[in-house]
């Protein structure tokens, strides 16, 4: 069973469209994240939720809106997509204070291409 | 602010040989965690090894080991008996312990490792 799963894995869409990426973890973790990996492979955090509460919100355009219906799910909705949004988006999870080294586990990534 | 630096954009190693990937970091914290993640062409981020800063003993995981020098803020990864499947991007990452709220991973820019026959 996949621990952190994201859908879709690949997404090609036109500028101006709205799209969502879904994420689910079956590790029983209480914290989930969205990371963005740009074309130069640089990874940076976007958001983090702890028990459905937003606790990290980096400088991200308002067009990006995360939603956590429960602690096992964290979805990412993107409005009015722009070319610069093309990237790989990684969902991740952790169990604060319990996982060895506070390890963060990643999903397989969702490759978004905006044309 | 914490920063993580990987000064080697690319490295190459022959199969069965040993290679060391460098990582340095900057922090004013005394308690933190360090990680090496591997990203193969499939793009998945795979944890390779982790090190708690309060532990003096270097972490090891099979063919992977680290050289953790806390005073120098250095955290290098050694891969022994390199295999073709080790070819990937390797990211060094830093994190402070979460205390009631989550803390983020700060990543280096990555080192692309090629493994040749």
PDB file of C-alpha atoms in Angstrom:
ATOM      1  CA  UNK A   1       0.000   0.000   0.000  1.00  0.00           C
ATOM      2  CA  UNK A   2       1.247   3.457  -0.907  1.00  0.00           C
ATOM      3  CA  UNK A   3       1.828   5.510   2.235  1.00  0.00           C
ATOM      4  CA  UNK A   4       1.314   8.958   0.675  1.00  0.00           C
ATOM      5  CA  UNK A   5      -0.650   8.933  -2.550  1.00  0.00           C
ATOM      6  CA  UNK A   6      -1.408  11.807  -4.896  1.00  0.00           C
ATOM      7  CA  UNK A   7      -3.706  12.134  -7.860  1.00  0.00           C
ATOM      8  CA  UNK A   8      -3.296  12.877 -10.655  1.00  0.00           C
ATOM      9  CA  UNK A   9       0.353  12.026 -11.320  1.00  0.00           C
ATOM     10  CA  UNK A  10       0.387  13.967 -14.568  1.00  0.00           C
ATOM     11  CA  UNK A  11      -1.746  16.939 -15.518  1.00  0.00           C
ATOM     12  CA  UNK A  12      -1.581  19.075 -18.653  1.00  0.00           C
ATOM     13  CA  UNK A  13      -3.914  22.051 -18.755  1.00  0.00           C
ATOM     14  CA  UNK A  14      -4.345  25.412 -20.381  1.00  0.00           C
ATOM     15  CA  UNK A  15      -3.606  28.796 -18.875  1.00  0.00           C
ATOM     16  CA  UNK A  16      -6.515  30.249 -16.973  1.00  0.00           C
ATOM     17  CA  UNK A  17      -7.983  26.896 -15.971  1.00  0.00           C
ATOM     18  CA  UNK A  18      -8.643  25.785 -12.387  1.00  0.00           C
ATOM     19  CA  UNK A  19      -7.293  22.424 -11.240  1.00  0.00           C
ATOM     20  CA  UNK A  20      -6.997  20.351  -8.081  1.00  0.00           C
ATOM     21  CA  UNK A  21      -4.490  17.819  -6.825  1.00  0.00           C
ATOM     22  CA  UNK A  22      -5.579  15.370  -4.165  1.00  0.00           C
ATOM     23  CA  UNK A  23      -3.445  13.755  -1.486  1.00  0.00           C
ATOM     24  CA  UNK A  24      -4.107  11.028   1.026  1.00  0.00           C
ATOM     25  CA  UNK A  25      -1.846   9.397   3.595  1.00  0.00           C
ATOM     26  CA  UNK A  26      -2.465   6.125   5.400  1.00  0.00           C
ATOM     27  CA  UNK A  27       0.383   6.463   7.896  1.00  0.00           C
ATOM     28  CA  UNK A  28      -1.780   7.892  10.664  1.00  0.00           C
ATOM     29  CA  UNK A  29       0.262  11.094  10.625  1.00  0.00           C
ATOM     30  CA  UNK A  30      -1.176  14.343  11.962  1.00  0.00           C
ATOM     31  CA  UNK A  31       0.745  16.757   9.731  1.00  0.00           C
ATOM     32  CA  UNK A  32       0.667  17.130   5.960  1.00  0.00           C
ATOM     33  CA  UNK A  33       2.526  19.365   3.526  1.00  0.00           C
ATOM     34  CA  UNK A  34       2.639  20.618  -0.016  1.00  0.00           C
ATOM     35  CA  UNK A  35       6.054  21.187  -1.575  1.00  0.00           C
ATOM     36  CA  UNK A  36       6.779  22.582  -5.016  1.00  0.00           C
ATOM     37  CA  UNK A  37       9.725  21.499  -7.170  1.00  0.00           C
ATOM     38  CA  UNK A  38      10.472  23.933  -9.968  1.00  0.00           C
ATOM     39  CA  UNK A  39      12.165  23.308 -13.304  1.00  0.00           C
ATOM     40  CA  UNK A  40      15.591  23.669 -11.687  1.00  0.00           C
ATOM     41  CA  UNK A  41      14.710  20.909  -9.246  1.00  0.00           C
ATOM     42  CA  UNK A  42      14.580  23.295  -6.289  1.00  0.00           C
ATOM     43  CA  UNK A  43      12.188  22.087  -3.587  1.00  0.00           C
ATOM     44  CA  UNK A  44      10.337  24.530  -1.410  1.00  0.00           C
ATOM     45  CA  UNK A  45       7.486  24.234   1.049  1.00  0.00           C
ATOM     46  CA  UNK A  46       4.167  25.851   0.238  1.00  0.00           C
ATOM     47  CA  UNK A  47       1.788  24.837   3.018  1.00  0.00           C
ATOM     48  CA  UNK A  48       1.525  22.656   6.072  1.00  0.00           C
ATOM     49  CA  UNK A  49      -1.514  21.461   8.010  1.00  0.00           C
ATOM     50  CA  UNK A  50      -1.533  19.951  11.474  1.00  0.00           C
ATOM     51  CA  UNK A  51      -4.781  18.197  12.418  1.00  0.00           C
ATOM     52  CA  UNK A  52      -6.637  20.113   9.704  1.00  0.00           C
ATOM     53  CA  UNK A  53      -5.255  23.464  10.854  1.00  0.00           C
ATOM     54  CA  UNK A  54      -3.060  25.568   8.561  1.00  0.00           C
ATOM     55  CA  UNK A  55       0.249  26.175  10.327  1.00  0.00           C
ATOM     56  CA  UNK A  56       2.725  26.970   7.568  1.00  0.00           C
ATOM     57  CA  UNK A  57       1.820  29.272   4.711  1.00  0.00           C
ATOM     58  CA  UNK A  58       4.843  30.394   2.761  1.00  0.00           C
ATOM     59  CA  UNK A  59       4.678  33.239   0.281  1.00  0.00           C
ATOM     60  CA  UNK A  60       2.355  31.631  -2.214  1.00  0.00           C
ATOM     61  CA  UNK A  61      -0.104  33.435  -4.531  1.00  0.00           C
ATOM     62  CA  UNK A  62      -3.715  33.509  -3.363  1.00  0.00           C
ATOM     63  CA  UNK A  63      -4.587  31.427  -6.422  1.00  0.00           C
ATOM     64  CA  UNK A  64      -3.303  28.432  -4.448  1.00  0.00           C
ATOM     65  CA  UNK A  65      -5.729  27.208  -1.802  1.00  0.00           C
ATOM     66  CA  UNK A  66      -5.112  24.107   0.285  1.00  0.00           C
ATOM     67  CA  UNK A  67      -7.956  22.252   1.944  1.00  0.00           C
ATOM     68  CA  UNK A  68      -7.762  19.568   4.603  1.00  0.00           C
ATOM     69  CA  UNK A  69     -11.109  17.813   5.173  1.00  0.00           C
ATOM     70  CA  UNK A  70      -9.479  15.524   7.747  1.00  0.00           C
ATOM     71  CA  UNK A  71      -5.975  14.819   8.950  1.00  0.00           C
ATOM     72  CA  UNK A  72      -5.463  12.065   6.354  1.00  0.00           C
ATOM     73  CA  UNK A  73      -6.228  14.288   3.370  1.00  0.00           C
ATOM     74  CA  UNK A  74      -4.753  17.499   2.030  1.00  0.00           C
ATOM     75  CA  UNK A  75      -5.880  18.809  -1.346  1.00  0.00           C
ATOM     76  CA  UNK A  76      -4.436  21.649  -3.377  1.00  0.00           C
ATOM     77  CA  UNK A  77      -6.642  23.784  -5.588  1.00  0.00           C
ATOM     78  CA  UNK A  78      -5.113  26.198  -8.067  1.00  0.00           C
ATOM     79  CA  UNK A  79      -7.165  28.929  -9.734  1.00  0.00           C
ATOM     80  CA  UNK A  80      -6.368  30.766 -12.961  1.00  0.00           C
ATOM     81  CA  UNK A  81      -3.321  28.677 -13.790  1.00  0.00           C
ATOM     82  CA  UNK A  82      -0.272  30.459 -15.171  1.00  0.00           C
ATOM     83  CA  UNK A  83       2.706  29.171 -17.152  1.00  0.00           C
ATOM     84  CA  UNK A  84       4.933  29.643 -14.101  1.00  0.00           C
ATOM     85  CA  UNK A  85       2.833  27.195 -12.125  1.00  0.00           C
ATOM     86  CA  UNK A  86       4.302  24.347 -14.162  1.00  0.00           C
ATOM     87  CA  UNK A  87       6.169  22.217 -11.645  1.00  0.00           C
ATOM     88  CA  UNK A  88       6.078  18.993  -9.719  1.00  0.00           C
ATOM     89  CA  UNK A  89       3.960  19.257  -6.594  1.00  0.00           C
ATOM     90  CA  UNK A  90       4.754  16.904  -3.744  1.00  0.00           C
ATOM     91  CA  UNK A  91       2.458  16.016  -0.916  1.00  0.00           C
ATOM     92  CA  UNK A  92       4.129  14.815   2.275  1.00  0.00           C
ATOM     93  CA  UNK A  93       3.273  13.851   5.825  1.00  0.00           C
ATOM     94  CA  UNK A  94       4.860  13.426   9.235  1.00  0.00           C
ATOM     95  CA  UNK A  95       3.957  12.632  12.818  1.00  0.00           C
ATOM     96  CA  UNK A  96       5.404  15.370  14.916  1.00  0.00           C
ATOM     97  CA  UNK A  97       7.442  14.294  17.875  1.00  0.00           C
ATOM     98  CA  UNK A  98       7.127  10.581  17.241  1.00  0.00           C
ATOM     99  CA  UNK A  99       8.682   9.738  13.893  1.00  0.00           C
ATOM    100  CA  UNK A 100      12.421   9.104  14.172  1.00  0.00           C
ATOM    101  CA  UNK A 101      14.136  12.341  13.393  1.00  0.00           C
ATOM    102  CA  UNK A 102      10.759  13.927  12.637  1.00  0.00           C
ATOM    103  CA  UNK A 103      10.987  12.347   9.219  1.00  0.00           C
ATOM    104  CA  UNK A 104       8.781  13.664   6.442  1.00  0.00           C
ATOM    105  CA  UNK A 105       7.504  11.096   3.945  1.00  0.00           C
ATOM    106  CA  UNK A 106       6.737  12.151   0.400  1.00  0.00           C
ATOM    107  CA  UNK A 107       4.230  11.093  -2.195  1.00  0.00           C
ATOM    108  CA  UNK A 108       5.247  10.362  -5.777  1.00  0.00           C
ATOM    109  CA  UNK A 109       4.586  13.878  -6.969  1.00  0.00           C
ATOM    110  CA  UNK A 110       2.081  15.417  -9.392  1.00  0.00           C
ATOM    111  CA  UNK A 111       3.642  16.799 -12.554  1.00  0.00           C
ATOM    112  CA  UNK A 112       1.651  19.860 -13.652  1.00  0.00           C
ATOM    113  CA  UNK A 113       2.253  21.367 -17.070  1.00  0.00           C
ATOM    114  CA  UNK A 114       0.471  24.577 -18.018  1.00  0.00           C
ATOM    115  CA  UNK A 115       0.349  25.339 -21.739  1.00  0.00           C
TER     116      UNK A 115
ATOM    117  CA  UNK B   1      17.452  31.759   8.325  1.00  0.00           C
ATOM    118  CA  UNK B   2      18.628  28.230   7.766  1.00  0.00           C
ATOM    119  CA  UNK B   3      20.342  27.464   4.485  1.00  0.00           C
ATOM    120  CA  UNK B   4      21.600  24.224   3.003  1.00  0.00           C
ATOM    121  CA  UNK B   5      24.364  24.224   0.399  1.00  0.00           C
ATOM    122  CA  UNK B   6      25.324  21.433  -1.951  1.00  0.00           C
ATOM    123  CA  UNK B   7      28.359  22.636  -3.863  1.00  0.00           C
ATOM    124  CA  UNK B   8      28.530  19.743  -6.338  1.00  0.00           C
ATOM    125  CA  UNK B   9      25.834  20.023  -9.027  1.00  0.00           C
ATOM    126  CA  UNK B  10      26.999  16.758 -10.600  1.00  0.00           C
ATOM    127  CA  UNK B  11      29.112  13.813  -9.572  1.00  0.00           C
ATOM    128  CA  UNK B  12      30.110  10.623 -11.336  1.00  0.00           C
ATOM    129  CA  UNK B  13      31.220   7.282  -9.916  1.00  0.00           C
ATOM    130  CA  UNK B  14      32.077   3.932 -11.410  1.00  0.00           C
ATOM    131  CA  UNK B  15      30.077   0.927 -10.443  1.00  0.00           C
ATOM    132  CA  UNK B  16      31.380  -0.729  -7.247  1.00  0.00           C
ATOM    133  CA  UNK B  17      33.374   2.354  -6.306  1.00  0.00           C
ATOM    134  CA  UNK B  18      32.767   4.813  -3.456  1.00  0.00           C
ATOM    135  CA  UNK B  19      31.552   8.374  -3.808  1.00  0.00           C
ATOM    136  CA  UNK B  20      31.007  11.182  -1.304  1.00  0.00           C
ATOM    137  CA  UNK B  21      28.432  13.922  -1.751  1.00  0.00           C
ATOM    138  CA  UNK B  22      28.982  17.159   0.165  1.00  0.00           C
ATOM    139  CA  UNK B  23      26.510  19.230   2.139  1.00  0.00           C
ATOM    140  CA  UNK B  24      26.955  22.186   4.437  1.00  0.00           C
ATOM    141  CA  UNK B  25      24.297  24.070   6.340  1.00  0.00           C
ATOM    142  CA  UNK B  26      23.930  27.225   8.317  1.00  0.00           C
ATOM    143  CA  UNK B  27      21.942  27.389  11.523  1.00  0.00           C
ATOM    144  CA  UNK B  28      21.996  28.928  14.971  1.00  0.00           C
ATOM    145  CA  UNK B  29      20.031  26.029  16.438  1.00  0.00           C
ATOM    146  CA  UNK B  30      21.689  23.351  18.546  1.00  0.00           C
ATOM    147  CA  UNK B  31      19.017  20.677  18.093  1.00  0.00           C
ATOM    148  CA  UNK B  32      18.026  19.712  14.579  1.00  0.00           C
ATOM    149  CA  UNK B  33      17.809  16.874  12.097  1.00  0.00           C
ATOM    150  CA  UNK B  34      19.583  16.278   8.815  1.00  0.00           C
ATOM    151  CA  UNK B  35      18.462  14.096   5.959  1.00  0.00           C
ATOM    152  CA  UNK B  36      19.549  12.820   2.588  1.00  0.00           C
ATOM    153  CA  UNK B  37      16.778  12.172   0.089  1.00  0.00           C
ATOM    154  CA  UNK B  38      17.196  10.423  -3.252  1.00  0.00           C
ATOM    155  CA  UNK B  39      15.130  11.380  -6.290  1.00  0.00           C
ATOM    156  CA  UNK B  40      15.431   8.904  -9.192  1.00  0.00           C
ATOM    157  CA  UNK B  41      14.049   9.701 -12.663  1.00  0.00           C
ATOM    158  CA  UNK B  42      10.633   8.561 -11.427  1.00  0.00           C
ATOM    159  CA  UNK B  43      10.633  11.809  -9.367  1.00  0.00           C
ATOM    160  CA  UNK B  44       9.707  10.107  -6.114  1.00  0.00           C
ATOM    161  CA  UNK B  45      11.478  11.491  -3.036  1.00  0.00           C
ATOM    162  CA  UNK B  46      12.996   8.580  -1.133  1.00  0.00           C
ATOM    163  CA  UNK B  47      14.558   8.919   2.304  1.00  0.00           C
ATOM    164  CA  UNK B  48      18.109   7.578   2.264  1.00  0.00           C
ATOM    165  CA  UNK B  49      19.395   8.360   5.725  1.00  0.00           C
ATOM    166  CA  UNK B  50      18.803  10.692   8.669  1.00  0.00           C
ATOM    167  CA  UNK B  51      20.957  12.066  11.470  1.00  0.00           C
ATOM    168  CA  UNK B  52      19.942  13.630  14.766  1.00  0.00           C
ATOM    169  CA  UNK B  53      22.273  16.491  15.669  1.00  0.00           C
ATOM    170  CA  UNK B  54      22.495  15.421  19.300  1.00  0.00           C
ATOM    171  CA  UNK B  55      23.948  12.056  18.282  1.00  0.00           C
ATOM    172  CA  UNK B  56      27.698  12.031  17.842  1.00  0.00           C
ATOM    173  CA  UNK B  57      27.687   8.675  16.084  1.00  0.00           C
ATOM    174  CA  UNK B  58      27.398   8.878  12.319  1.00  0.00           C
ATOM    175  CA  UNK B  59      24.292   7.246  10.876  1.00  0.00           C
ATOM    176  CA  UNK B  60      24.637   4.278   8.538  1.00  0.00           C
ATOM    177  CA  UNK B  61      22.122   2.435   6.351  1.00  0.00           C
ATOM    178  CA  UNK B  62      23.664  -0.500   4.528  1.00  0.00           C
ATOM    179  CA  UNK B  63      25.891   1.011   1.800  1.00  0.00           C
ATOM    180  CA  UNK B  64      25.036   4.566   2.818  1.00  0.00           C
ATOM    181  CA  UNK B  65      26.772   6.423   5.625  1.00  0.00           C
ATOM    182  CA  UNK B  66      27.221  10.001   6.667  1.00  0.00           C
ATOM    183  CA  UNK B  67      30.094  12.049   8.005  1.00  0.00           C
ATOM    184  CA  UNK B  68      28.448  14.501  10.383  1.00  0.00           C
ATOM    185  CA  UNK B  69      30.704  17.292  11.605  1.00  0.00           C
ATOM    186  CA  UNK B  70      28.536  19.467  13.832  1.00  0.00           C
ATOM    187  CA  UNK B  71      31.113  22.150  14.552  1.00  0.00           C
ATOM    188  CA  UNK B  72      31.868  22.530  10.865  1.00  0.00           C
ATOM    189  CA  UNK B  73      28.148  22.255   9.973  1.00  0.00           C
ATOM    190  CA  UNK B  74      28.944  19.615   7.443  1.00  0.00           C
ATOM    191  CA  UNK B  75      26.891  16.535   6.548  1.00  0.00           C
ATOM    192  CA  UNK B  76      28.340  14.484   3.706  1.00  0.00           C
ATOM    193  CA  UNK B  77      26.903  11.267   2.279  1.00  0.00           C
ATOM    194  CA  UNK B  78      29.137   8.345   1.384  1.00  0.00           C
ATOM    195  CA  UNK B  79      27.852   5.676  -0.972  1.00  0.00           C
ATOM    196  CA  UNK B  80      29.935   2.511  -0.971  1.00  0.00           C
ATOM    197  CA  UNK B  81      29.911  -0.192  -3.638  1.00  0.00           C
ATOM    198  CA  UNK B  82      27.935   2.069  -5.976  1.00  0.00           C
ATOM    199  CA  UNK B  83      25.238   0.429  -8.065  1.00  0.00           C
ATOM    200  CA  UNK B  84      23.525   1.524 -11.264  1.00  0.00           C
ATOM    201  CA  UNK B  85      20.335   2.003  -9.270  1.00  0.00           C
ATOM    202  CA  UNK B  86      22.040   4.674  -7.179  1.00  0.00           C
ATOM    203  CA  UNK B  87      21.948   7.063 -10.133  1.00  0.00           C
ATOM    204  CA  UNK B  88      19.639   9.903  -9.066  1.00  0.00           C
ATOM    205  CA  UNK B  89      19.446  13.427  -7.698  1.00  0.00           C
ATOM    206  CA  UNK B  90      20.448  13.554  -4.058  1.00  0.00           C
ATOM    207  CA  UNK B  91      19.102  16.264  -1.807  1.00  0.00           C
ATOM    208  CA  UNK B  92      20.452  17.238   1.575  1.00  0.00           C
ATOM    209  CA  UNK B  93      17.825  18.637   3.930  1.00  0.00           C
ATOM    210  CA  UNK B  94      17.640  20.234   7.360  1.00  0.00           C
ATOM    211  CA  UNK B  95      14.843  20.460   9.887  1.00  0.00           C
ATOM    212  CA  UNK B  96      14.421  21.708  13.430  1.00  0.00           C
ATOM    213  CA  UNK B  97      12.276  19.660  15.829  1.00  0.00           C
ATOM    214  CA  UNK B  98       8.612  20.504  15.788  1.00  0.00           C
ATOM    215  CA  UNK B  99       7.304  21.777  19.088  1.00  0.00           C
ATOM    216  CA  UNK B 100       3.547  21.763  18.921  1.00  0.00           C
ATOM    217  CA  UNK B 101       3.532  22.881  15.309  1.00  0.00           C
ATOM    218  CA  UNK B 102       5.150  21.551  12.207  1.00  0.00           C
ATOM    219  CA  UNK B 103       8.547  22.620  11.022  1.00  0.00           C
ATOM    220  CA  UNK B 104       9.573  22.607   7.414  1.00  0.00           C
ATOM    221  CA  UNK B 105      12.351  20.827   5.593  1.00  0.00           C
ATOM    222  CA  UNK B 106      14.878  23.154   4.017  1.00  0.00           C
ATOM    223  CA  UNK B 107      16.517  21.556   0.995  1.00  0.00           C
ATOM    224  CA  UNK B 108      19.808  22.047  -0.780  1.00  0.00           C
ATOM    225  CA  UNK B 109      19.893  22.448  -4.549  1.00  0.00           C
ATOM    226  CA  UNK B 110      20.745  18.811  -5.151  1.00  0.00           C
ATOM    227  CA  UNK B 111      23.607  16.786  -6.614  1.00  0.00           C
ATOM    228  CA  UNK B 112      23.041  14.658  -9.690  1.00  0.00           C
ATOM    229  CA  UNK B 113      24.910  11.369  -9.350  1.00  0.00           C
ATOM    230  CA  UNK B 114      25.829   9.363 -12.434  1.00  0.00           C
ATOM    231  CA  UNK B 115      26.945   5.758 -12.091  1.00  0.00           C
ATOM    232  CA  UNK B 116      29.040   4.397 -14.946  1.00  0.00           C
ATOM    233  CA  UNK B 117      30.010   0.859 -15.861  1.00  0.00           C
TER     234      UNK B 117
END
